[in-house]
Amino acid sequence: MKIGFIGLGNMGAPMAANLADGGHEVTGFDLADVSVEGCVRASSAAQAAEGQDTVITMLPNGAALLAVYEEIIPHATPGAVVIDCSTVDVTSARSAALTAEAAGLLPVDAPVSGGVGGATAGTLTFMAGGASEAFAKAEPLFGIMGQKAVHCGASGAGQSAKICNNMILGISMIGVCEAFVLADRLGLDPQKMFDVVSASSGACWSVNSYCPAPGVGPASPADNDYKPGFAAELMLKDLLLSQQAADEVGAATPMGRKAAALYLEFVQSEGKGRDFSAMLPHLATLARDAG
Ligand code: NAD
């Protein structure tokens, strides 16, 4: 398949490399001067999109997505599949899809879970929105870049699933961090705390697979001085997107709102560039009546 890949950052570059490795002809473009092994470099987004069966975007936000779509849509081949893997607001995702559809393209919003590690290993999870025909055409590519793809519904459904999942993650990570801070103050050994919680009703991904307490549970960023991993500012981005969506549809998300406020305070104080699980040492420094 001939694939255009726009946005070759931390996530996009390894994803494009895996597609090239998988035998596809990949033409890549990024505003920054990057080249990816196995991929041809285009000189513009429009050139990367021209004559391709599929165009994939992996961009920072909704504004970048809309700007790139405005540029590429007139150059894309009618009938081509356009897959946006970025995490963006639901409204921008739906608007990008409508513009693409109007030009005879097959749009899929397909944000991912799994981070840079998953992008490199080809083990991402894709949550996709779009018509069944578009999803069916995109699915073999999801199979190369990842290990699971769920068709969530119409355009925007992938982004909706992503921000709901990450709202759970942000809330659960804060809950786990709070509990480990309290346990420590109560004199509990973090290993004993892990042994109990990971096999009890408090078990969750934030404890069992990504424990924020160093030296406890499977290897995680906590064991590497909280180097990301999944950076706190990316968690903040996703929590803010969840709150934007909740505002738009009038959904009550009191814990999501609180989690967004806590990550905002964390990123603005000391959290930028640290893993999102570094909320644990941050909370440990706060006074009882903080937050
Ligand atoms: P990144 O900043 O490393 O990469 C984004 C790339 O897009 C950059 O290289 C930038 O130069 C390029 N870009 C921006 N505007 C452009 C334009 N108009 N034309 C061409 N290129 C342009 O970010 P990333 O970590 O690769 O994340 C990409 C997306 O994936 C984001 O939406 C992010 O929220 C999401 N995501 C990231 C992770 C993660 O762990 N990094 C995990 C899941 C989802």
PDB file of N, CA and C in Angstrom, residues 42-138:
ATOM      1  N   ALA A  42       8.896  13.734   2.074  1.00  0.00           N
ATOM      2  CA  ALA A  42       8.214  14.685   1.200  1.00  0.00           C
ATOM      3  C   ALA A  42       8.585  16.105   1.630  1.00  0.00           C
ATOM      4  N   SER A  43       8.356  17.068   0.722  1.00  0.00           N
ATOM      5  CA  SER A  43       8.736  18.436   1.073  1.00  0.00           C
ATOM      6  C   SER A  43       7.556  19.237   1.611  1.00  0.00           C
ATOM      7  N   SER A  44       6.359  18.645   1.579  1.00  0.00           N
ATOM      8  CA  SER A  44       5.191  19.317   2.169  1.00  0.00           C
ATOM      9  C   SER A  44       4.158  18.247   2.528  1.00  0.00           C
ATOM     10  N   ALA A  45       3.181  18.668   3.349  1.00  0.00           N
ATOM     11  CA  ALA A  45       2.112  17.734   3.708  1.00  0.00           C
ATOM     12  C   ALA A  45       1.324  17.358   2.455  1.00  0.00           C
ATOM     13  N   ALA A  46       1.084  18.366   1.589  1.00  0.00           N
ATOM     14  CA  ALA A  46       0.329  18.100   0.363  1.00  0.00           C
ATOM     15  C   ALA A  46       1.032  17.043  -0.483  1.00  0.00           C
ATOM     16  N   GLN A  47       2.356  17.178  -0.592  1.00  0.00           N
ATOM     17  CA  GLN A  47       3.111  16.195  -1.399  1.00  0.00           C
ATOM     18  C   GLN A  47       3.053  14.804  -0.766  1.00  0.00           C
ATOM     19  N   ALA A  48       3.069  14.758   0.574  1.00  0.00           N
ATOM     20  CA  ALA A  48       3.012  13.452   1.250  1.00  0.00           C
ATOM     21  C   ALA A  48       1.664  12.771   1.028  1.00  0.00           C
ATOM     22  N   ALA A  49       0.616  13.588   0.786  1.00  0.00           N
ATOM     23  CA  ALA A  49      -0.730  13.029   0.648  1.00  0.00           C
ATOM     24  C   ALA A  49      -1.066  12.621  -0.786  1.00  0.00           C
ATOM     25  N   GLU A  50      -0.339  13.206  -1.733  1.00  0.00           N
ATOM     26  CA  GLU A  50      -0.674  13.031  -3.155  1.00  0.00           C
ATOM     27  C   GLU A  50      -0.461  11.583  -3.609  1.00  0.00           C
ATOM     28  N   GLY A  51      -1.479  11.023  -4.271  1.00  0.00           N
ATOM     29  CA  GLY A  51      -1.342   9.701  -4.894  1.00  0.00           C
ATOM     30  C   GLY A  51      -1.263   8.545  -3.916  1.00  0.00           C
ATOM     31  N   GLN A  52      -1.643   8.762  -2.648  1.00  0.00           N
ATOM     32  CA  GLN A  52      -1.539   7.681  -1.658  1.00  0.00           C
ATOM     33  C   GLN A  52      -2.866   6.931  -1.512  1.00  0.00           C
ATOM     34  N   ASP A  53      -2.772   5.667  -1.126  1.00  0.00           N
ATOM     35  CA  ASP A  53      -3.985   4.897  -0.803  1.00  0.00           C
ATOM     36  C   ASP A  53      -4.506   5.310   0.574  1.00  0.00           C
ATOM     37  N   THR A  54      -3.551   5.649   1.446  1.00  0.00           N
ATOM     38  CA  THR A  54      -3.892   6.004   2.832  1.00  0.00           C
ATOM     39  C   THR A  54      -3.015   7.159   3.289  1.00  0.00           C
ATOM     40  N   VAL A  55      -3.592   8.081   4.037  1.00  0.00           N
ATOM     41  CA  VAL A  55      -2.796   9.156   4.644  1.00  0.00           C
ATOM     42  C   VAL A  55      -3.033   9.108   6.163  1.00  0.00           C
ATOM     43  N   ILE A  56      -1.928   9.015   6.899  1.00  0.00           N
ATOM     44  CA  ILE A  56      -2.027   8.954   8.363  1.00  0.00           C
ATOM     45  C   ILE A  56      -1.458  10.244   8.942  1.00  0.00           C
ATOM     46  N   THR A  57      -2.144  10.800   9.939  1.00  0.00           N
ATOM     47  CA  THR A  57      -1.621  11.984  10.635  1.00  0.00           C
ATOM     48  C   THR A  57      -1.401  11.637  12.103  1.00  0.00           C
ATOM     49  N   MET A  58      -0.312  12.192  12.687  1.00  0.00           N
ATOM     50  CA  MET A  58      -0.017  11.996  14.114  1.00  0.00           C
ATOM     51  C   MET A  58       0.512  13.321  14.645  1.00  0.00           C
ATOM     52  N   LEU A  59      -0.428  14.209  15.006  1.00  0.00           N
ATOM     53  CA  LEU A  59      -0.134  15.627  15.252  1.00  0.00           C
ATOM     54  C   LEU A  59      -0.453  16.018  16.698  1.00  0.00           C
ATOM     55  N   PRO A  60       0.043  17.203  17.114  1.00  0.00           N
ATOM     56  CA  PRO A  60      -0.101  17.559  18.536  1.00  0.00           C
ATOM     57  C   PRO A  60      -1.523  17.868  18.992  1.00  0.00           C
ATOM     58  N   ASN A  61      -2.353  18.470  18.121  1.00  0.00           N
ATOM     59  CA  ASN A  61      -3.679  18.904  18.609  1.00  0.00           C
ATOM     60  C   ASN A  61      -4.660  19.146  17.453  1.00  0.00           C
ATOM     61  N   GLY A  62      -5.889  19.539  17.815  1.00  0.00           N
ATOM     62  CA  GLY A  62      -6.950  19.723  16.824  1.00  0.00           C
ATOM     63  C   GLY A  62      -6.651  20.829  15.825  1.00  0.00           C
ATOM     64  N   ALA A  63      -6.006  21.919  16.279  1.00  0.00           N
ATOM     65  CA  ALA A  63      -5.702  23.029  15.368  1.00  0.00           C
ATOM     66  C   ALA A  63      -4.728  22.553  14.286  1.00  0.00           C
ATOM     67  N   ALA A  64      -3.706  21.792  14.678  1.00  0.00           N
ATOM     68  CA  ALA A  64      -2.739  21.269  13.694  1.00  0.00           C
ATOM     69  C   ALA A  64      -3.444  20.307  12.736  1.00  0.00           C
ATOM     70  N   LEU A  65      -4.336  19.481  13.271  1.00  0.00           N
ATOM     71  CA  LEU A  65      -5.065  18.531  12.414  1.00  0.00           C
ATOM     72  C   LEU A  65      -5.882  19.279  11.361  1.00  0.00           C
ATOM     73  N   LEU A  66      -6.634  20.298  11.791  1.00  0.00           N
ATOM     74  CA  LEU A  66      -7.487  21.025  10.839  1.00  0.00           C
ATOM     75  C   LEU A  66      -6.639  21.749   9.798  1.00  0.00           C
ATOM     76  N   ALA A  67      -5.496  22.302  10.237  1.00  0.00           N
ATOM     77  CA  ALA A  67      -4.607  22.995   9.286  1.00  0.00           C
ATOM     78  C   ALA A  67      -4.049  22.005   8.259  1.00  0.00           C
ATOM     79  N   VAL A  68      -3.622  20.839   8.720  1.00  0.00           N
ATOM     80  CA  VAL A  68      -3.059  19.838   7.797  1.00  0.00           C
ATOM     81  C   VAL A  68      -4.141  19.318   6.852  1.00  0.00           C
ATOM     82  N   TYR A  69      -5.354  19.068   7.375  1.00  0.00           N
ATOM     83  CA  TYR A  69      -6.420  18.569   6.500  1.00  0.00           C
ATOM     84  C   TYR A  69      -6.767  19.596   5.420  1.00  0.00           C
ATOM     85  N   GLU A  70      -6.782  20.876   5.798  1.00  0.00           N
ATOM     86  CA  GLU A  70      -7.084  21.911   4.803  1.00  0.00           C
ATOM     87  C   GLU A  70      -6.063  21.853   3.669  1.00  0.00           C
ATOM     88  N   GLU A  71      -4.817  21.575   4.047  1.00  0.00           N
ATOM     89  CA  GLU A  71      -3.760  21.530   3.021  1.00  0.00           C
ATOM     90  C   GLU A  71      -3.828  20.247   2.189  1.00  0.00           C
ATOM     91  N   ILE A  72      -4.088  19.113   2.831  1.00  0.00           N
ATOM     92  CA  ILE A  72      -3.925  17.833   2.098  1.00  0.00           C
ATOM     93  C   ILE A  72      -5.167  17.390   1.337  1.00  0.00           C
ATOM     94  N   ILE A  73      -6.355  17.780   1.829  1.00  0.00           N
ATOM     95  CA  ILE A  73      -7.573  17.216   1.233  1.00  0.00           C
ATOM     96  C   ILE A  73      -7.675  17.473  -0.276  1.00  0.00           C
ATOM     97  N   PRO A  74      -7.341  18.673  -0.749  1.00  0.00           N
ATOM     98  CA  PRO A  74      -7.422  18.871  -2.205  1.00  0.00           C
ATOM     99  C   PRO A  74      -6.436  18.006  -2.990  1.00  0.00           C
ATOM    100  N   HIS A  75      -5.417  17.469  -2.322  1.00  0.00           N
ATOM    101  CA  HIS A  75      -4.382  16.701  -3.021  1.00  0.00           C
ATOM    102  C   HIS A  75      -4.560  15.182  -2.870  1.00  0.00           C
ATOM    103  N   ALA A  76      -5.432  14.768  -1.951  1.00  0.00           N
ATOM    104  CA  ALA A  76      -5.586  13.327  -1.700  1.00  0.00           C
ATOM    105  C   ALA A  76      -6.439  12.697  -2.802  1.00  0.00           C
ATOM    106  N   THR A  77      -6.188  11.431  -3.067  1.00  0.00           N
ATOM    107  CA  THR A  77      -6.922  10.712  -4.108  1.00  0.00           C
ATOM    108  C   THR A  77      -8.313  10.353  -3.594  1.00  0.00           C
ATOM    109  N   PRO A  78      -9.376  10.690  -4.326  1.00  0.00           N
ATOM    110  CA  PRO A  78     -10.721  10.301  -3.865  1.00  0.00           C
ATOM    111  C   PRO A  78     -10.777   8.793  -3.605  1.00  0.00           C
ATOM    112  N   GLY A  79     -11.406   8.421  -2.512  1.00  0.00           N
ATOM    113  CA  GLY A  79     -11.471   7.013  -2.125  1.00  0.00           C
ATOM    114  C   GLY A  79     -10.365   6.614  -1.165  1.00  0.00           C
ATOM    115  N   ALA A  80      -9.363   7.509  -0.987  1.00  0.00           N
ATOM    116  CA  ALA A  80      -8.275   7.189  -0.060  1.00  0.00           C
ATOM    117  C   ALA A  80      -8.784   7.216   1.385  1.00  0.00           C
ATOM    118  N   VAL A  81      -8.135   6.401   2.216  1.00  0.00           N
ATOM    119  CA  VAL A  81      -8.480   6.388   3.642  1.00  0.00           C
ATOM    120  C   VAL A  81      -7.599   7.420   4.343  1.00  0.00           C
ATOM    121  N   VAL A  82      -8.190   8.287   5.150  1.00  0.00           N
ATOM    122  CA  VAL A  82      -7.397   9.245   5.930  1.00  0.00           C
ATOM    123  C   VAL A  82      -7.591   8.926   7.413  1.00  0.00           C
ATOM    124  N   ILE A  83      -6.484   8.531   8.041  1.00  0.00           N
ATOM    125  CA  ILE A  83      -6.546   8.066   9.431  1.00  0.00           C
ATOM    126  C   ILE A  83      -5.844   9.080  10.311  1.00  0.00           C
ATOM    127  N   ASP A  84      -6.559   9.649  11.267  1.00  0.00           N
ATOM    128  CA  ASP A  84      -5.896  10.552  12.217  1.00  0.00           C
ATOM    129  C   ASP A  84      -5.686   9.818  13.537  1.00  0.00           C
ATOM    130  N   CYS A  85      -4.413   9.628  13.895  1.00  0.00           N
ATOM    131  CA  CYS A  85      -4.076   8.902  15.127  1.00  0.00           C
ATOM    132  C   CYS A  85      -3.768   9.843  16.284  1.00  0.00           C
ATOM    133  N   SER A  86      -3.768  11.167  16.032  1.00  0.00           N
ATOM    134  CA  SER A  86      -3.494  12.132  17.095  1.00  0.00           C
ATOM    135  C   SER A  86      -4.590  12.060  18.157  1.00  0.00           C
ATOM    136  N   THR A  87      -4.298  12.597  19.349  1.00  0.00           N
ATOM    137  CA  THR A  87      -5.356  12.801  20.337  1.00  0.00           C
ATOM    138  C   THR A  87      -5.808  14.251  20.200  1.00  0.00           C
ATOM    139  N   VAL A  88      -7.057  14.442  19.787  1.00  0.00           N
ATOM    140  CA  VAL A  88      -7.575  15.810  19.598  1.00  0.00           C
ATOM    141  C   VAL A  88      -8.985  15.892  20.197  1.00  0.00           C
ATOM    142  N   ASP A  89      -9.519  17.107  20.280  1.00  0.00           N
ATOM    143  CA  ASP A  89     -10.884  17.269  20.790  1.00  0.00           C
ATOM    144  C   ASP A  89     -11.885  16.659  19.816  1.00  0.00           C
ATOM    145  N   VAL A  90     -12.987  16.192  20.385  1.00  0.00           N
ATOM    146  CA  VAL A  90     -13.993  15.466  19.598  1.00  0.00           C
ATOM    147  C   VAL A  90     -14.553  16.359  18.485  1.00  0.00           C
ATOM    148  N   THR A  91     -14.747  17.646  18.777  1.00  0.00           N
ATOM    149  CA  THR A  91     -15.326  18.556  17.782  1.00  0.00           C
ATOM    150  C   THR A  91     -14.405  18.688  16.569  1.00  0.00           C
ATOM    151  N   SER A  92     -13.098  18.865  16.797  1.00  0.00           N
ATOM    152  CA  SER A  92     -12.157  18.961  15.663  1.00  0.00           C
ATOM    153  C   SER A  92     -12.130  17.648  14.878  1.00  0.00           C
ATOM    154  N   ALA A  93     -12.183  16.521  15.587  1.00  0.00           N
ATOM    155  CA  ALA A  93     -12.159  15.211  14.903  1.00  0.00           C
ATOM    156  C   ALA A  93     -13.360  15.079  13.977  1.00  0.00           C
ATOM    157  N   ARG A  94     -14.532  15.467  14.490  1.00  0.00           N
ATOM    158  CA  ARG A  94     -15.756  15.347  13.676  1.00  0.00           C
ATOM    159  C   ARG A  94     -15.711  16.314  12.500  1.00  0.00           C
ATOM    160  N   SER A  95     -15.189  17.523  12.742  1.00  0.00           N
ATOM    161  CA  SER A  95     -15.137  18.517  11.680  1.00  0.00           C
ATOM    162  C   SER A  95     -14.154  18.079  10.582  1.00  0.00           C
ATOM    163  N   ALA A  96     -12.992  17.534  10.986  1.00  0.00           N
ATOM    164  CA  ALA A  96     -12.010  17.032  10.009  1.00  0.00           C
ATOM    165  C   ALA A  96     -12.634  15.910   9.182  1.00  0.00           C
ATOM    166  N   ALA A  97     -13.375  15.034   9.849  1.00  0.00           N
ATOM    167  CA  ALA A  97     -13.987  13.894   9.150  1.00  0.00           C
ATOM    168  C   ALA A  97     -15.027  14.370   8.135  1.00  0.00           C
ATOM    169  N   LEU A  98     -15.828  15.369   8.532  1.00  0.00           N
ATOM    170  CA  LEU A  98     -16.861  15.887   7.612  1.00  0.00           C
ATOM    171  C   LEU A  98     -16.229  16.476   6.358  1.00  0.00           C
ATOM    172  N   THR A  99     -15.134  17.253   6.545  1.00  0.00           N
ATOM    173  CA  THR A  99     -14.459  17.862   5.394  1.00  0.00           C
ATOM    174  C   THR A  99     -13.893  16.769   4.494  1.00  0.00           C
ATOM    175  N   ALA A 100     -13.315  15.745   5.100  1.00  0.00           N
ATOM    176  CA  ALA A 100     -12.722  14.665   4.310  1.00  0.00           C
ATOM    177  C   ALA A 100     -13.805  13.916   3.524  1.00  0.00           C
ATOM    178  N   GLU A 101     -14.908  13.628   4.216  1.00  0.00           N
ATOM    179  CA  GLU A 101     -16.006  12.903   3.561  1.00  0.00           C
ATOM    180  C   GLU A 101     -16.550  13.681   2.366  1.00  0.00           C
ATOM    181  N   ALA A 102     -16.674  15.009   2.565  1.00  0.00           N
ATOM    182  CA  ALA A 102     -17.215  15.845   1.494  1.00  0.00           C
ATOM    183  C   ALA A 102     -16.322  15.801   0.255  1.00  0.00           C
ATOM    184  N   ALA A 103     -15.030  15.478   0.451  1.00  0.00           N
ATOM    185  CA  ALA A 103     -14.102  15.397  -0.688  1.00  0.00           C
ATOM    186  C   ALA A 103     -13.974  13.960  -1.204  1.00  0.00           C
ATOM    187  N   GLY A 104     -14.846  13.071  -0.723  1.00  0.00           N
ATOM    188  CA  GLY A 104     -14.838  11.690  -1.224  1.00  0.00           C
ATOM    189  C   GLY A 104     -13.774  10.808  -0.590  1.00  0.00           C
ATOM    190  N   LEU A 105     -13.266  11.227   0.582  1.00  0.00           N
ATOM    191  CA  LEU A 105     -12.266  10.412   1.286  1.00  0.00           C
ATOM    192  C   LEU A 105     -12.957   9.596   2.383  1.00  0.00           C
ATOM    193  N   LEU A 106     -12.230   8.610   2.898  1.00  0.00           N
ATOM    194  CA  LEU A 106     -12.792   7.745   3.945  1.00  0.00           C
ATOM    195  C   LEU A 106     -12.077   8.034   5.264  1.00  0.00           C
ATOM    196  N   PRO A 107     -12.642   8.902   6.126  1.00  0.00           N
ATOM    197  CA  PRO A 107     -11.940   9.284   7.358  1.00  0.00           C
ATOM    198  C   PRO A 107     -12.124   8.295   8.515  1.00  0.00           C
ATOM    199  N   VAL A 108     -11.056   8.145   9.287  1.00  0.00           N
ATOM    200  CA  VAL A 108     -11.111   7.361  10.530  1.00  0.00           C
ATOM    201  C   VAL A 108     -10.365   8.158  11.594  1.00  0.00           C
ATOM    202  N   ASP A 109     -11.014   8.437  12.738  1.00  0.00           N
ATOM    203  CA  ASP A 109     -10.243   8.976  13.866  1.00  0.00           C
ATOM    204  C   ASP A 109      -9.817   7.775  14.692  1.00  0.00           C
ATOM    205  N   ALA A 110      -8.513   7.674  14.940  1.00  0.00           N
ATOM    206  CA  ALA A 110      -7.996   6.454  15.573  1.00  0.00           C
ATOM    207  C   ALA A 110      -6.881   6.778  16.556  1.00  0.00           C
ATOM    208  N   PRO A 111      -7.217   7.470  17.663  1.00  0.00           N
ATOM    209  CA  PRO A 111      -6.184   7.736  18.669  1.00  0.00           C
ATOM    210  C   PRO A 111      -5.699   6.432  19.287  1.00  0.00           C
ATOM    211  N   VAL A 112      -4.567   6.539  19.960  1.00  0.00           N
ATOM    212  CA  VAL A 112      -3.917   5.310  20.430  1.00  0.00           C
ATOM    213  C   VAL A 112      -3.662   5.354  21.927  1.00  0.00           C
ATOM    214  N   SER A 113      -3.482   4.156  22.462  1.00  0.00           N
ATOM    215  CA  SER A 113      -3.007   4.000  23.831  1.00  0.00           C
ATOM    216  C   SER A 113      -1.759   3.127  23.736  1.00  0.00           C
ATOM    217  N   GLY A 114      -0.794   3.384  24.595  1.00  0.00           N
ATOM    218  CA  GLY A 114       0.408   2.536  24.575  1.00  0.00           C
ATOM    219  C   GLY A 114       1.704   3.324  24.560  1.00  0.00           C
ATOM    220  N   GLY A 115       1.628   4.624  24.264  1.00  0.00           N
ATOM    221  CA  GLY A 115       2.808   5.485  24.365  1.00  0.00           C
ATOM    222  C   GLY A 115       3.913   5.158  23.384  1.00  0.00           C
ATOM    223  N   VAL A 116       5.069   5.783  23.616  1.00  0.00           N
ATOM    224  CA  VAL A 116       6.196   5.645  22.686  1.00  0.00           C
ATOM    225  C   VAL A 116       6.687   4.186  22.664  1.00  0.00           C
ATOM    226  N   GLY A 117       6.649   3.537  23.816  1.00  0.00           N
ATOM    227  CA  GLY A 117       7.051   2.115  23.886  1.00  0.00           C
ATOM    228  C   GLY A 117       6.178   1.263  22.975  1.00  0.00           C
ATOM    229  N   GLY A 118       4.873   1.486  23.034  1.00  0.00           N
ATOM    230  CA  GLY A 118       3.929   0.726  22.211  1.00  0.00           C
ATOM    231  C   GLY A 118       4.077   1.062  20.736  1.00  0.00           C
ATOM    232  N   ALA A 119       4.365   2.353  20.449  1.00  0.00           N
ATOM    233  CA  ALA A 119       4.547   2.765  19.051  1.00  0.00           C
ATOM    234  C   ALA A 119       5.786   2.088  18.470  1.00  0.00           C
ATOM    235  N   THR A 120       6.834   1.994  19.254  1.00  0.00           N
ATOM    236  CA  THR A 120       8.083   1.396  18.795  1.00  0.00           C
ATOM    237  C   THR A 120       7.938  -0.118  18.627  1.00  0.00           C
ATOM    238  N   ALA A 121       7.292  -0.737  19.597  1.00  0.00           N
ATOM    239  CA  ALA A 121       7.144  -2.203  19.564  1.00  0.00           C
ATOM    240  C   ALA A 121       6.017  -2.660  18.632  1.00  0.00           C
ATOM    241  N   GLY A 122       5.214  -1.722  18.148  1.00  0.00           N
ATOM    242  CA  GLY A 122       4.070  -2.100  17.303  1.00  0.00           C
ATOM    243  C   GLY A 122       2.974  -2.776  18.108  1.00  0.00           C
ATOM    244  N   THR A 123       2.772  -2.294  19.338  1.00  0.00           N
ATOM    245  CA  THR A 123       1.779  -2.933  20.215  1.00  0.00           C
ATOM    246  C   THR A 123       0.716  -1.939  20.701  1.00  0.00           C
ATOM    247  N   LEU A 124       0.483  -0.886  19.904  1.00  0.00           N
ATOM    248  CA  LEU A 124      -0.505   0.116  20.321  1.00  0.00           C
ATOM    249  C   LEU A 124      -1.916  -0.476  20.333  1.00  0.00           C
ATOM    250  N   THR A 125      -2.798   0.163  21.082  1.00  0.00           N
ATOM    251  CA  THR A 125      -4.233  -0.114  20.973  1.00  0.00           C
ATOM    252  C   THR A 125      -4.855   1.069  20.237  1.00  0.00           C
ATOM    253  N   PHE A 126      -5.653   0.780  19.216  1.00  0.00           N
ATOM    254  CA  PHE A 126      -6.337   1.832  18.453  1.00  0.00           C
ATOM    255  C   PHE A 126      -7.814   1.826  18.827  1.00  0.00           C
ATOM    256  N   MET A 127      -8.369   3.034  19.042  1.00  0.00           N
ATOM    257  CA  MET A 127      -9.806   3.161  19.253  1.00  0.00           C
ATOM    258  C   MET A 127     -10.322   4.044  18.130  1.00  0.00           C
ATOM    259  N   ALA A 128     -11.194   3.468  17.294  1.00  0.00           N
ATOM    260  CA  ALA A 128     -11.466   4.109  16.012  1.00  0.00           C
ATOM    261  C   ALA A 128     -12.915   4.536  15.856  1.00  0.00           C
ATOM    262  N   GLY A 129     -13.083   5.665  15.139  1.00  0.00           N
ATOM    263  CA  GLY A 129     -14.407   6.133  14.767  1.00  0.00           C
ATOM    264  C   GLY A 129     -14.462   6.378  13.274  1.00  0.00           C
ATOM    265  N   GLY A 130     -15.594   6.027  12.656  1.00  0.00           N
ATOM    266  CA  GLY A 130     -15.731   6.234  11.209  1.00  0.00           C
ATOM    267  C   GLY A 130     -16.638   5.158  10.625  1.00  0.00           C
ATOM    268  N   ALA A 131     -16.862   5.249   9.311  1.00  0.00           N
ATOM    269  CA  ALA A 131     -17.723   4.265   8.651  1.00  0.00           C
ATOM    270  C   ALA A 131     -17.059   2.885   8.661  1.00  0.00           C
ATOM    271  N   SER A 132     -17.876   1.836   8.611  1.00  0.00           N
ATOM    272  CA  SER A 132     -17.344   0.460   8.654  1.00  0.00           C
ATOM    273  C   SER A 132     -16.377   0.209   7.500  1.00  0.00           C
ATOM    274  N   GLU A 133     -16.712   0.749   6.315  1.00  0.00           N
ATOM    275  CA  GLU A 133     -15.848   0.535   5.140  1.00  0.00           C
ATOM    276  C   GLU A 133     -14.458   1.139   5.389  1.00  0.00           C
ATOM    277  N   ALA A 134     -14.444   2.330   5.995  1.00  0.00           N
ATOM    278  CA  ALA A 134     -13.169   3.006   6.267  1.00  0.00           C
ATOM    279  C   ALA A 134     -12.385   2.211   7.303  1.00  0.00           C
ATOM    280  N   PHE A 135     -13.059   1.763   8.362  1.00  0.00           N
ATOM    281  CA  PHE A 135     -12.377   0.992   9.410  1.00  0.00           C
ATOM    282  C   PHE A 135     -11.799  -0.297   8.825  1.00  0.00           C
ATOM    283  N   ALA A 136     -12.578  -0.966   7.974  1.00  0.00           N
ATOM    284  CA  ALA A 136     -12.111  -2.241   7.393  1.00  0.00           C
ATOM    285  C   ALA A 136     -10.825  -2.020   6.582  1.00  0.00           C
ATOM    286  N   LYS A 137     -10.760  -0.895   5.875  1.00  0.00           N
ATOM    287  CA  LYS A 137      -9.555  -0.621   5.070  1.00  0.00           C
ATOM    288  C   LYS A 137      -8.372  -0.247   5.962  1.00  0.00           C
ATOM    289  N   ALA A 138      -8.640   0.384   7.093  1.00  0.00           N
ATOM    290  CA  ALA A 138      -7.556   0.815   7.987  1.00  0.00           C
ATOM    291  C   ALA A 138      -7.040  -0.337   8.850  1.00  0.00           C
TER     292      ALA A 138
END
